[in-house]
Short mmCIF file of C-alpha atoms in Angstrom, two decimals:
data_model
loop_
_atom_site.label_atom_id
_atom_site.label_comp_id
_atom_site.label_asym_id
_atom_site.label_seq_id
_atom_site.Cartn_x
_atom_site.Cartn_y
_atom_site.Cartn_z
CA MET A 1021 -14.83 18.23 -36.56
CA GLU A 1022 -11.60 18.02 -38.91
CA THR A 1023 -9.70 19.91 -35.67
CA LYS A 1024 -11.14 17.52 -32.97
CA GLN A 1025 -10.33 14.19 -34.05
CA PRO A 1026 -6.78 13.85 -33.53
CA ASN A 1027 -7.97 14.47 -30.07
CA ALA A 1028 -10.28 11.63 -29.94
CA ALA A 1029 -7.92 9.44 -31.73
CA LEU A 1030 -6.02 10.40 -28.40
CA TYR A 1031 -8.46 10.09 -26.20
CA ARG A 1032 -8.66 6.53 -27.05
CA THR A 1033 -6.04 5.68 -27.54
CA VAL A 1034 -5.00 6.90 -23.84
CA TRP A 1035 -8.17 5.00 -23.10
CA ARG A 1036 -6.99 1.85 -24.33
CA TRP A 1037 -3.65 1.98 -22.88
CA HIS A 1038 -4.50 2.85 -19.47
CA PHE A 1039 -7.78 0.21 -19.74
CA TYR A 1040 -4.89 -2.78 -20.52
CA ALA A 1041 -2.43 -1.24 -17.70
CA GLY A 1042 -5.20 -1.60 -15.29
CA ILE A 1043 -6.18 -4.97 -16.00
CA ILE A 1044 -2.49 -6.31 -16.01
CA PHE A 1045 -1.53 -4.63 -12.48
CA ALA A 1046 -4.19 -4.25 -11.35
CA PRO A 1047 -4.15 -7.08 -8.88
CA LEU A 1048 -0.38 -6.58 -8.05
CA LEU A 1049 -1.14 -2.76 -7.03
CA ILE A 1050 -3.35 -3.96 -4.63
CA ILE A 1051 -0.90 -6.75 -2.93
CA LEU A 1052 1.59 -3.94 -2.91
CA ALA A 1053 -0.62 -1.81 -1.39
CA VAL A 1054 -2.31 -4.03 1.06
CA THR A 1055 1.48 -5.26 2.13
CA GLY A 1056 2.70 -1.68 2.21
CA SER A 1057 -0.49 -0.85 4.78
CA ILE A 1058 0.85 -4.03 7.23
CA TYR A 1059 4.40 -3.18 7.41
CA LEU A 1060 3.80 1.03 7.76
CA PHE A 1061 2.84 -0.19 11.30
CA LYS A 1062 5.81 -2.58 12.04
CA PRO A 1063 6.90 -1.06 14.98
CA GLN A 1064 3.42 -1.52 16.43
CA ILE A 1065 2.84 -4.34 14.96
CA GLU A 1066 5.90 -6.55 16.53
CA GLN A 1067 5.93 -4.74 19.90
CA VAL A 1068 2.42 -6.40 20.13
CA LEU A 1069 4.28 -9.87 18.47
CA TYR A 1070 7.27 -9.87 21.00
CA GLN A 1071 6.47 -8.34 23.53
CA ASP A 1072 8.00 -10.90 25.57
CA TYR A 1073 11.05 -11.02 23.53
CA GLN A 1074 11.50 -7.90 23.86
CA GLU A 1075 10.43 -6.04 26.86
CA VAL A 1076 12.69 -6.77 30.46
CA THR A 1077 12.33 -5.34 33.63
CA PRO A 1078 15.76 -2.83 34.60
CA GLN A 1079 17.42 -4.01 37.54
CA GLY A 1080 21.37 -2.42 38.51
CA ASP A 1081 23.53 -2.09 35.61
CA LYS A 1082 23.82 -3.93 32.69
CA LEU A 1083 26.19 -7.34 31.71
CA PRO A 1084 29.02 -6.02 29.59
CA ALA A 1085 28.15 -7.22 25.58
CA SER A 1086 30.96 -9.94 25.69
CA ARG A 1087 28.99 -11.29 29.18
CA GLN A 1088 25.91 -11.39 27.29
CA ILE A 1089 27.46 -13.45 24.12
CA GLU A 1090 29.36 -15.80 26.34
CA LYS A 1091 25.92 -16.69 27.13
CA VAL A 1092 24.03 -17.34 24.35
CA LYS A 1093 28.02 -19.48 22.66
CA LYS A 1094 27.07 -21.70 26.11
CA LEU A 1095 24.40 -22.13 25.18
CA TYR A 1096 24.94 -22.48 21.41
CA PRO A 1097 28.59 -23.38 20.97
CA ASP A 1098 28.09 -24.78 17.34
CA ALA A 1099 26.77 -21.87 16.46
CA VAL A 1100 28.78 -18.66 14.88
CA VAL A 1101 28.09 -14.73 16.35
CA THR A 1102 27.60 -12.93 13.56
CA LYS A 1103 25.71 -9.85 15.63
CA TYR A 1104 25.12 -8.10 18.27
CA HIS A 1105 22.56 -5.47 18.69
CA PRO A 1106 21.86 -3.94 22.67
CA GLY A 1107 18.59 -2.27 24.00
CA GLU A 1108 17.45 0.53 22.68
CA ASN A 1109 16.31 1.76 25.76
CA ALA A 1110 16.69 0.62 29.64
CA SER A 1111 13.44 -1.71 29.36
CA ARG A 1112 14.68 -2.82 26.13
CA SER A 1113 16.25 -6.92 25.88
CA SER A 1114 19.14 -7.10 23.82
CA GLU A 1115 20.38 -9.39 20.50
CA VAL A 1116 22.17 -11.44 19.61
CA SER A 1117 22.07 -12.77 15.73
CA ILE A 1118 24.11 -16.77 15.51
CA THR A 1119 24.58 -19.45 12.19
CA THR A 1120 23.94 -22.18 13.07
CA ASN A 1121 22.81 -25.47 11.07
CA ASN A 1122 22.35 -23.29 8.07
CA GLU A 1123 19.76 -21.32 10.11
CA SER A 1124 20.27 -17.43 11.39
CA LEU A 1125 18.90 -17.11 14.65
CA THR A 1126 18.39 -13.96 17.09
CA ILE A 1127 18.53 -14.82 20.72
CA PHE A 1128 17.06 -12.11 23.11
CA ILE A 1129 18.98 -11.62 25.88
CA ASP A 1130 18.20 -9.69 29.52
CA PRO A 1131 21.12 -7.28 29.44
CA TYR A 1132 20.22 -7.30 33.02
CA THR A 1133 20.77 -11.22 33.72
CA GLY A 1134 22.56 -12.99 30.60
CA LYS A 1135 19.04 -15.80 30.52
CA SER A 1136 18.15 -16.10 27.41
CA ILE A 1137 14.09 -14.36 26.97
CA GLY A 1138 13.74 -16.66 23.27
CA GLU A 1139 15.17 -17.45 20.21
CA LEU A 1140 13.62 -16.44 16.58
CA ASN A 1141 14.23 -17.75 12.95
CA ASP A 1142 15.02 -15.29 10.97
CA GLU A 1143 12.62 -16.76 8.77
CA ASP A 1144 9.97 -17.08 10.71
CA ARG A 1145 9.90 -13.09 10.70
CA ILE A 1146 5.90 -12.24 9.84
CA MET A 1147 7.11 -8.78 9.34
CA ASP A 1148 10.08 -10.20 7.17
CA LYS A 1149 7.22 -12.00 5.18
CA ILE A 1150 5.15 -9.11 4.60
CA GLU A 1151 8.52 -7.22 3.47
CA GLU A 1152 9.12 -9.95 1.30
CA ILE A 1153 6.01 -10.06 -0.64
CA HIS A 1154 6.37 -6.01 -0.99
CA GLY A 1155 9.18 -6.38 -2.49
CA GLU A 1156 9.50 -9.46 -4.95
CA LEU A 1157 6.31 -11.53 -4.08
CA MET A 1158 8.66 -14.62 -2.57
CA ALA A 1159 10.22 -15.14 -5.54
CA GLY A 1160 13.44 -14.00 -5.82
CA THR A 1161 14.98 -12.16 -8.21
CA LEU A 1162 11.84 -12.34 -10.98
CA GLY A 1163 9.21 -11.06 -8.05
CA ASP A 1164 11.36 -8.43 -7.78
CA ARG A 1165 11.08 -8.17 -11.62
CA ILE A 1166 8.00 -8.38 -11.54
CA VAL A 1167 6.96 -5.94 -8.81
CA GLU A 1168 9.26 -3.03 -10.34
CA LEU A 1169 6.97 -3.48 -13.91
CA ALA A 1170 4.22 -2.99 -11.94
CA ALA A 1171 5.75 0.32 -10.06
CA CYS A 1172 7.38 1.37 -13.50
CA TRP A 1173 3.96 0.70 -15.31
CA ALA A 1174 1.54 2.74 -11.82
CA VAL A 1175 3.41 6.32 -13.16
CA VAL A 1176 1.64 4.61 -17.02
CA LEU A 1177 -1.62 5.11 -15.14
CA ILE A 1178 -0.88 7.66 -13.49
CA VAL A 1179 -0.08 9.94 -16.35
CA SER A 1180 -2.46 8.14 -18.52
CA GLY A 1181 -5.48 8.10 -15.44
CA LEU A 1182 -5.06 12.01 -15.43
CA TYR A 1183 -5.65 12.75 -18.74
CA LEU A 1184 -8.18 10.92 -18.92
CA TRP A 1185 -9.60 12.54 -15.96
CA TYR A 1186 -8.66 16.42 -17.07
CA PRO A 1187 -11.85 18.23 -17.52
CA LYS A 1188 -12.37 18.73 -21.06
CA ASN A 1189 -14.80 21.46 -21.56
CA LYS A 1190 -16.56 21.80 -18.00
CA LEU A 1191 -16.91 24.00 -15.11
CA SER A 1192 -18.99 22.26 -12.04
CA LEU A 1193 -16.28 20.58 -9.64
CA SER A 1194 -18.39 18.16 -9.44
CA GLY A 1195 -17.23 14.29 -10.74
CA VAL A 1196 -14.15 16.37 -11.01
CA LEU A 1197 -13.15 16.62 -7.32
CA PHE A 1198 -16.29 14.87 -5.94
CA PRO A 1199 -18.10 12.25 -6.99
CA ARG A 1200 -21.22 13.05 -8.27
CA ILE A 1201 -24.27 10.96 -6.62
CA ASN A 1202 -26.94 11.88 -7.98
CA LYS A 1203 -26.60 11.72 -12.11
CA GLY A 1204 -27.17 7.71 -12.19
CA LYS A 1205 -25.02 4.48 -11.58
CA ASN A 1206 -22.68 4.82 -14.38
CA THR A 1207 -22.11 7.80 -13.44
CA PHE A 1208 -21.28 7.07 -10.14
CA ARG A 1209 -19.13 4.05 -10.96
CA ARG A 1210 -17.04 6.31 -12.88
CA ASP A 1211 -16.66 9.08 -10.14
CA LEU A 1212 -15.62 6.64 -7.67
CA HIS A 1213 -12.59 5.21 -10.10
CA ALA A 1214 -11.47 8.04 -11.59
CA VAL A 1215 -12.23 10.93 -8.43
CA PRO A 1216 -10.33 9.19 -6.36
CA ALA A 1217 -7.46 8.32 -7.89
CA PHE A 1218 -6.86 12.23 -9.06
CA TRP A 1219 -6.81 12.82 -4.92
CA ILE A 1220 -4.12 9.42 -3.97
CA SER A 1221 -2.30 10.23 -7.13
CA ALA A 1222 0.36 12.50 -6.25
CA GLY A 1223 0.18 10.20 -2.84
CA MET A 1224 0.93 7.37 -4.70
CA LEU A 1225 3.02 8.44 -7.36
CA PHE A 1226 5.87 9.72 -4.33
CA LEU A 1227 5.72 6.49 -3.23
CA ILE A 1228 6.48 5.02 -6.40
CA MET A 1229 9.23 6.94 -6.71
CA THR A 1230 9.96 6.09 -3.13
CA GLY A 1231 10.05 2.58 -3.28
CA LEU A 1232 11.79 2.46 -6.53
CA PRO A 1233 15.28 3.39 -4.67
CA TRP A 1234 15.39 -0.10 -3.61
CA SER A 1235 14.48 -2.17 -6.49
CA GLY A 1236 16.41 -5.25 -7.84
CA PHE A 1237 16.53 -3.32 -11.35
CA TRP A 1238 16.46 0.78 -11.67
CA GLY A 1239 17.62 1.03 -7.95
CA SER A 1240 20.84 -0.82 -8.31
CA ASN A 1241 21.64 1.23 -11.90
CA PHE A 1242 20.11 4.26 -9.90
CA GLN A 1243 22.11 3.63 -7.03
CA SER A 1244 25.42 3.14 -8.72
CA LEU A 1245 24.52 6.50 -11.18
CA ALA A 1246 24.27 8.07 -7.72
CA THR A 1247 27.53 6.82 -6.51
CA ASN A 1248 29.41 7.38 -9.31
CA SER A 1249 27.95 11.03 -10.06
CA GLY A 1250 30.85 12.58 -8.73
CA SER A 1251 29.09 13.28 -5.81
CA GLY A 1252 29.85 10.07 -4.07
CA TYR A 1253 31.89 9.38 -0.76
CA PRO A 1254 33.83 12.51 -0.01
CA PRO A 1255 37.42 12.06 1.77
CA SER A 1256 36.19 13.72 5.12
CA ILE A 1257 34.82 9.98 6.11
CA TRP A 1258 38.05 8.49 5.87
CA THR A 1259 40.55 7.87 8.64
CA GLY A 1260 43.75 8.14 6.09
CA SER A 1261 43.23 6.76 1.59
CA ALA A 1262 39.98 5.70 0.87
CA PRO A 1263 40.46 1.65 0.40
CA THR A 1264 40.64 0.08 -2.60
CA SER A 1265 37.92 -2.96 -2.24
CA LEU A 1266 35.45 -5.27 -4.52
CA ILE A 1267 33.80 -5.26 -1.38
CA LYS A 1268 31.08 -3.23 -0.65
CA THR A 1269 29.42 -2.71 2.70
CA LYS A 1270 26.00 -4.40 1.67
CA ASP A 1271 28.48 -7.11 0.80
CA ILE A 1272 29.17 -7.92 4.84
CA ALA A 1273 26.13 -5.89 6.80
CA ASP A 1274 22.22 -4.07 6.54
CA VAL A 1275 23.15 -0.78 6.17
CA PRO A 1276 21.40 2.62 5.48
CA TRP A 1277 20.50 2.51 0.84
CA ALA A 1278 22.95 5.49 0.67
CA ALA A 1279 25.95 3.56 2.56
CA GLU A 1280 25.46 0.17 0.23
CA ASN A 1281 28.58 0.62 -2.30
CA LEU A 1282 30.87 2.91 0.19
CA ASP A 1283 34.31 0.30 0.00
CA VAL A 1284 35.07 -2.22 2.83
CA PRO A 1285 38.20 -1.21 4.70
CA ILE A 1286 40.74 -3.74 5.78
CA SER A 1287 42.08 -4.24 9.85
CA ASP A 1288 45.98 -3.09 9.04
CA ILE A 1289 47.18 -5.06 11.66
CA GLN A 1290 46.85 -8.43 11.51
CA GLY A 1291 47.77 -11.28 13.74
CA PHE A 1292 46.43 -9.31 17.25
CA ILE A 1293 44.53 -9.83 19.59
CA PRO A 1294 41.21 -8.45 18.28
CA LEU A 1295 39.17 -5.64 20.18
CA SER A 1296 36.35 -7.15 22.39
CA ILE A 1297 32.98 -6.44 21.63
CA ASP A 1298 33.17 -4.39 24.73
CA ASP A 1299 35.63 -1.92 23.71
CA VAL A 1300 33.92 -1.77 20.17
CA VAL A 1301 29.76 -0.72 22.05
CA THR A 1302 32.73 1.93 23.94
CA ILE A 1303 33.66 3.09 20.78
CA ALA A 1304 29.56 2.99 19.60
CA ASN A 1305 28.85 5.61 23.00
CA ARG A 1306 31.70 8.27 21.80
CA GLU A 1307 30.68 8.26 18.28
CA GLY A 1308 27.45 9.00 19.00
CA MET A 1309 26.01 6.36 17.23
CA HIS A 1310 22.30 6.35 17.40
CA ARG A 1311 20.57 4.12 20.34
CA SER A 1312 19.06 1.38 17.04
CA TYR A 1313 22.08 0.73 15.75
CA SER A 1314 24.09 -2.98 15.71
CA ILE A 1315 27.12 -4.33 15.20
CA ASN A 1316 27.92 -7.10 12.73
CA ILE A 1317 31.17 -9.11 13.93
CA PRO A 1318 33.94 -9.92 11.46
CA LYS A 1319 34.58 -13.27 9.45
CA GLU A 1320 38.41 -12.95 8.55
CA THR A 1321 41.18 -11.97 9.59
CA ASP A 1322 41.58 -8.72 7.85
CA GLY A 1323 37.79 -8.23 8.40
CA VAL A 1324 36.41 -4.19 10.63
CA TYR A 1325 33.34 -4.23 13.03
CA THR A 1326 30.63 -2.56 10.94
CA LEU A 1327 28.85 -0.41 13.17
CA SER A 1328 24.91 1.02 11.37
CA ALA A 1329 21.59 2.23 12.19
CA PHE A 1330 18.40 1.90 11.20
CA PRO A 1331 17.18 5.10 12.81
CA PRO A 1332 13.17 6.13 12.37
CA LYS A 1333 14.74 9.76 10.80
CA ALA A 1334 16.61 9.73 7.50
CA GLN A 1335 19.08 12.61 9.62
CA ASP A 1336 20.31 9.66 12.34
CA GLU A 1337 21.87 7.21 9.75
CA ALA A 1338 25.01 6.59 10.81
CA THR A 1339 27.67 3.71 9.00
CA ILE A 1340 30.64 3.32 10.75
CA HIS A 1341 34.02 0.88 9.90
CA ILE A 1342 36.11 -0.17 13.05
CA ASP A 1343 39.41 -1.78 12.53
CA GLN A 1344 39.74 -4.79 14.23
CA TYR A 1345 42.55 -4.26 16.38
CA SER A 1346 43.62 -1.01 16.79
CA GLY A 1347 39.82 0.15 17.36
CA ALA A 1348 40.44 2.88 14.60
CA VAL A 1349 37.24 4.29 12.88
CA LEU A 1350 38.25 3.84 9.70
CA ALA A 1351 35.47 5.30 7.72
CA ASP A 1352 32.76 7.27 9.35
CA TYR A 1353 29.75 7.79 6.84
CA ARG A 1354 26.82 9.82 8.16
CA TYR A 1355 23.70 11.80 6.61
CA ASP A 1356 25.78 15.02 6.99
CA HIS A 1357 27.99 13.45 4.09
CA TYR A 1358 25.39 12.50 2.00
CA GLY A 1359 25.36 14.06 -2.25
CA LEU A 1360 21.72 15.97 -2.32
CA ILE A 1361 20.70 12.31 -4.20
CA GLY A 1362 21.74 10.00 -1.04
CA LYS A 1363 20.33 12.63 1.02
CA ILE A 1364 16.78 12.18 -1.03
CA VAL A 1365 16.70 9.09 -1.14
CA ALA A 1366 17.10 9.14 2.75
CA TRP A 1367 14.17 11.04 3.46
CA GLY A 1368 11.92 9.27 0.73
CA ILE A 1369 13.00 5.82 2.33
CA THR A 1370 11.96 7.06 5.66
CA LEU A 1371 8.88 8.32 4.34
CA HIS A 1372 8.04 5.71 2.53
CA LYS A 1373 8.42 3.54 5.68
CA GLY A 1374 6.23 6.02 8.07
CA THR A 1375 8.94 6.28 10.51
CA GLN A 1376 10.02 10.17 9.47
CA PHE A 1377 6.84 11.47 10.97
CA GLY A 1378 5.71 9.09 13.55
CA LEU A 1379 2.03 8.18 13.17
CA ILE A 1380 0.69 10.69 11.50
CA ASN A 1381 3.44 9.80 8.80
CA GLN A 1382 2.08 6.73 9.16
CA ILE A 1383 -1.80 7.55 8.81
CA ILE A 1384 -0.89 9.46 6.28
CA SER A 1385 0.63 6.64 4.19
CA LEU A 1386 -2.40 3.99 4.75
CA LEU A 1387 -4.53 6.19 3.33
CA ILE A 1388 -3.21 7.03 0.24
CA CYS A 1389 -2.56 2.71 0.69
CA LEU A 1390 -6.04 2.60 0.90
CA GLY A 1391 -6.52 4.61 -1.57
CA ILE A 1392 -4.96 2.78 -4.83
CA ILE A 1393 -7.05 -0.13 -3.13
CA LEU A 1394 -10.18 1.55 -3.48
CA VAL A 1395 -9.50 3.14 -7.13
CA ALA A 1396 -7.94 -0.38 -7.97
CA PHE A 1397 -11.34 -2.69 -7.49
CA SER A 1398 -13.30 0.80 -8.34
CA GLY A 1399 -11.52 0.04 -11.93
CA PHE A 1400 -12.72 -3.41 -12.27
CA TYR A 1401 -16.01 -2.88 -10.75
CA LEU A 1402 -16.54 0.04 -14.08
CA TRP A 1403 -14.78 -2.51 -16.44
CA TRP A 1404 -17.19 -5.11 -15.13
CA LYS A 1405 -20.28 -3.73 -15.27
CA ARG A 1406 -19.47 -1.85 -19.00
CA LYS A 1407 -17.89 -4.83 -20.18
CA PRO A 1408 -20.08 -6.45 -23.51
CA LYS A 1409 -20.78 -10.29 -23.26
CA LYS A 1410 -18.62 -10.27 -25.38
CA GLY A 1411 -14.93 -9.26 -25.97
CA LEU A 1412 -12.91 -7.04 -23.53
CA GLY A 1413 -15.03 -4.05 -24.01
CA ALA A 1414 -11.58 -2.18 -24.60
CA PRO A 1415 -11.43 1.17 -27.00
CA LYS A 1416 -10.95 0.01 -30.52
CA ALA A 1417 -7.07 0.80 -31.59
CA PRO A 1418 -6.25 3.70 -33.50
CA PRO A 1419 -4.23 4.05 -36.59
CA ILE A 1420 -0.80 4.61 -35.45
CA LYS A 1421 -0.26 7.56 -37.34
CA ASN A 1422 -2.86 9.41 -35.02
CA MET A 1423 -0.51 7.58 -31.86
CA ARG A 1424 2.27 9.79 -32.63
CA PHE A 1425 2.25 11.76 -29.37
CA PHE A 1426 1.20 9.02 -27.08
CA LEU A 1427 4.49 6.85 -28.39
CA PHE A 1428 6.34 9.43 -28.02
CA LEU A 1429 5.55 9.71 -23.93
CA LEU A 1430 5.55 5.68 -23.95
CA ILE A 1431 9.15 5.58 -25.49
CA GLY A 1432 10.53 8.54 -22.97
CA LEU A 1433 8.52 6.28 -20.22
CA GLY A 1434 10.37 3.21 -22.02
CA ILE A 1435 13.27 5.34 -21.75
CA LEU A 1436 13.52 6.58 -17.93
CA PHE A 1437 12.52 3.02 -16.37
CA PRO A 1438 13.46 0.33 -18.84
CA LEU A 1439 11.57 -2.43 -17.92
CA VAL A 1440 8.54 -0.54 -19.34
CA GLY A 1441 10.10 0.14 -22.61
CA LEU A 1442 10.99 -4.45 -22.76
CA SER A 1443 7.48 -4.87 -21.33
CA LEU A 1444 6.21 -2.24 -24.34
CA ILE A 1445 9.04 -4.33 -27.27
CA VAL A 1446 7.54 -7.59 -25.36
CA VAL A 1447 3.79 -5.91 -26.27
CA TRP A 1448 4.82 -4.80 -30.44
CA LEU A 1449 5.96 -8.20 -30.94
CA ILE A 1450 2.73 -10.55 -29.29
CA ASP A 1451 0.76 -7.87 -31.64
CA TRP A 1452 2.68 -8.15 -34.48
CA LEU A 1453 3.38 -11.85 -34.36
CA ILE A 1454 -0.11 -12.57 -32.30
CA ILE A 1455 -2.91 -10.35 -32.02
CA LYS A 1456 -2.77 -9.35 -35.74
CA ARG A 1457 -2.59 -12.81 -37.12
CA ILE A 1458 -5.34 -14.44 -35.69
CA SER A 1459 -9.09 -12.62 -35.86
CA ALA A 1460 -10.37 -14.65 -33.05
CA VAL A 1461 -7.87 -12.31 -30.58
CA LYS A 1462 -7.83 -9.18 -32.54
CA LYS A 1463 -12.15 -8.75 -32.58
CA PHE A 1464 -11.47 -9.84 -28.52
CA LEU A 1465 -8.81 -7.38 -27.81
CA ASN A 1466 -10.50 -4.96 -30.36
CA ALA A 1467 -7.10 -4.58 -31.86
#
């Protein structure tokens, strides 16, 4: 009995932390899973929503990009043209991005006639709203930190959940790999939470780790670390010396993750007549840019054209900077140039978005998201049915001397995910300042 006591205390400790983390973060995980499920099918959804804007009837040769942009300028004489996106195929419209009256609009152009098909305010794009909820709960930096915190704590939930799920002295697979349906309601409720959680744990962990590189705190620091770790940008991407610049490519254009911190070069021959957009399209085709590319138009006299491609497959990514006067390709950064971390993250992002392997990728990711929703709801239901009339029903907190192993694990996770560490300090302060000093709260929380 004496040898089993520490394990019992550890079990209660893990259960207690799993319980509270689940109660607090399950609603956020449900939001992320629901919005993620929708965003997975962005191409299909936008195809339906914006079909009238995107589809055109091929009829001969396309007009040059410059002619298409001239048409837009006539319609919006006070607007500033910021980006041009040629259609990916013969039946796809061109898109011209403009800013006017402090709004960002996308104008859809029939490339064969030059006629405007319609306009969309970028603020009104439904899938952008879904992405905004998924990434930051539509609450800016605060929302971004909350989402990141939920994602990091989900790792704690997975680790602690696997410990609680792990069969102890069991030889049967029932209740481990599949739920027991003939052992009563309480057993079935437990299995309905624990068994699906086991099956989706690897997929859930994958979605978390591939989503974190986009996060504002962990992701930015990880990105800087990856860039400055010596596996940064190889000399082969530059024509001439790498620029010394305070401007990063992500400041002027949407580019692949690995290229966001790429220094932006300058156009050398300032004051001469800039290239036409048609010449830039010719260069893009000559350099073999993926058809999904967009051209970001320079705003300053020493600025550059920045071309970026967001293709479905990671290996087709490309970012190019072009001198706006000479047409020289100043930097050409592709997947093959990425370091190991950049390649892993690029693959992770396209898998996370469900584009790398098309429909099968989308379906597998959807099943994981649905599994997360099931596990979150079943966990809540399990707690609600077990909950006593008074109190939360949390396992009693064991003495701290019996929590050493789990504390080391939490400290390790706190170092790996700093927001988890920060939240642990907040929890400790709340426990010390409030819970231990107010008996009613202490009793309610079973502390």
